[in-house]
């Protein structure tokens, strides 16, 4: 009766099923243990007409025009610009850390190239990089480490960066 059975009606399962049916003219059955499609990105309007995100809000972003065009066949988009600010040293600064963060925090007006020189001037060279603290302090200095990395890392991992392997934080550009 069906050519393929897809387990899971989240993004991956829905896209695979749609592609199999449309591109290859296959009959596909999708099953899911939940009573709805969309996986964790599912939303619905309640009895009062309020849009409810059952599993919390989700933000979709892509740089791929092909992906955007494909998904636009199935949904309407809501414009949204995600901005996160952290309260640091009595001021609000953008997170994740970027050039604006550094300029606001230290009352500077650096360009992208200049910030590299600034970081080099405040970095603390380490003979051996073993911990996440070593990584950050050796790249951007102790002050930025204390103001932004240390507290966040402790909250996220319930460990001080000095207790985490260098690989944990090395993935952050």
PDB file of C-alpha atoms in Angstrom, residues 98-104 107-120:
ATOM      1  CA  UNK A  98      30.772  40.800  18.589  1.00  0.00           C
ATOM      2  CA  UNK A  99      32.512  44.050  17.611  1.00  0.00           C
ATOM      3  CA  UNK A 100      29.654  46.159  19.030  1.00  0.00           C
ATOM      4  CA  UNK A 101      29.941  44.321  22.346  1.00  0.00           C
ATOM      5  CA  UNK A 102      33.627  45.169  22.668  1.00  0.00           C
ATOM      6  CA  UNK A 103      33.169  48.776  21.547  1.00  0.00           C
ATOM      7  CA  UNK A 104      30.300  49.424  23.984  1.00  0.00           C
ATOM      8  CA  UNK A 107      33.980  52.684  25.124  1.00  0.00           C
ATOM      9  CA  UNK A 108      36.023  52.136  21.963  1.00  0.00           C
ATOM     10  CA  UNK A 109      35.395  52.660  18.267  1.00  0.00           C
ATOM     11  CA  UNK A 110      37.383  49.806  16.764  1.00  0.00           C
ATOM     12  CA  UNK A 111      36.985  48.289  13.319  1.00  0.00           C
ATOM     13  CA  UNK A 112      37.020  44.544  12.721  1.00  0.00           C
ATOM     14  CA  UNK A 113      40.731  44.622  11.970  1.00  0.00           C
ATOM     15  CA  UNK A 114      41.546  46.851  14.935  1.00  0.00           C
ATOM     16  CA  UNK A 115      39.768  44.591  17.421  1.00  0.00           C
ATOM     17  CA  UNK A 116      42.252  41.825  16.601  1.00  0.00           C
ATOM     18  CA  UNK A 117      45.082  44.120  17.685  1.00  0.00           C
ATOM     19  CA  UNK A 118      43.157  45.107  20.796  1.00  0.00           C
ATOM     20  CA  UNK A 119      42.650  41.482  21.796  1.00  0.00           C
ATOM     21  CA  UNK A 120      46.334  40.769  21.184  1.00  0.00           C
TER      22      UNK A 120
END
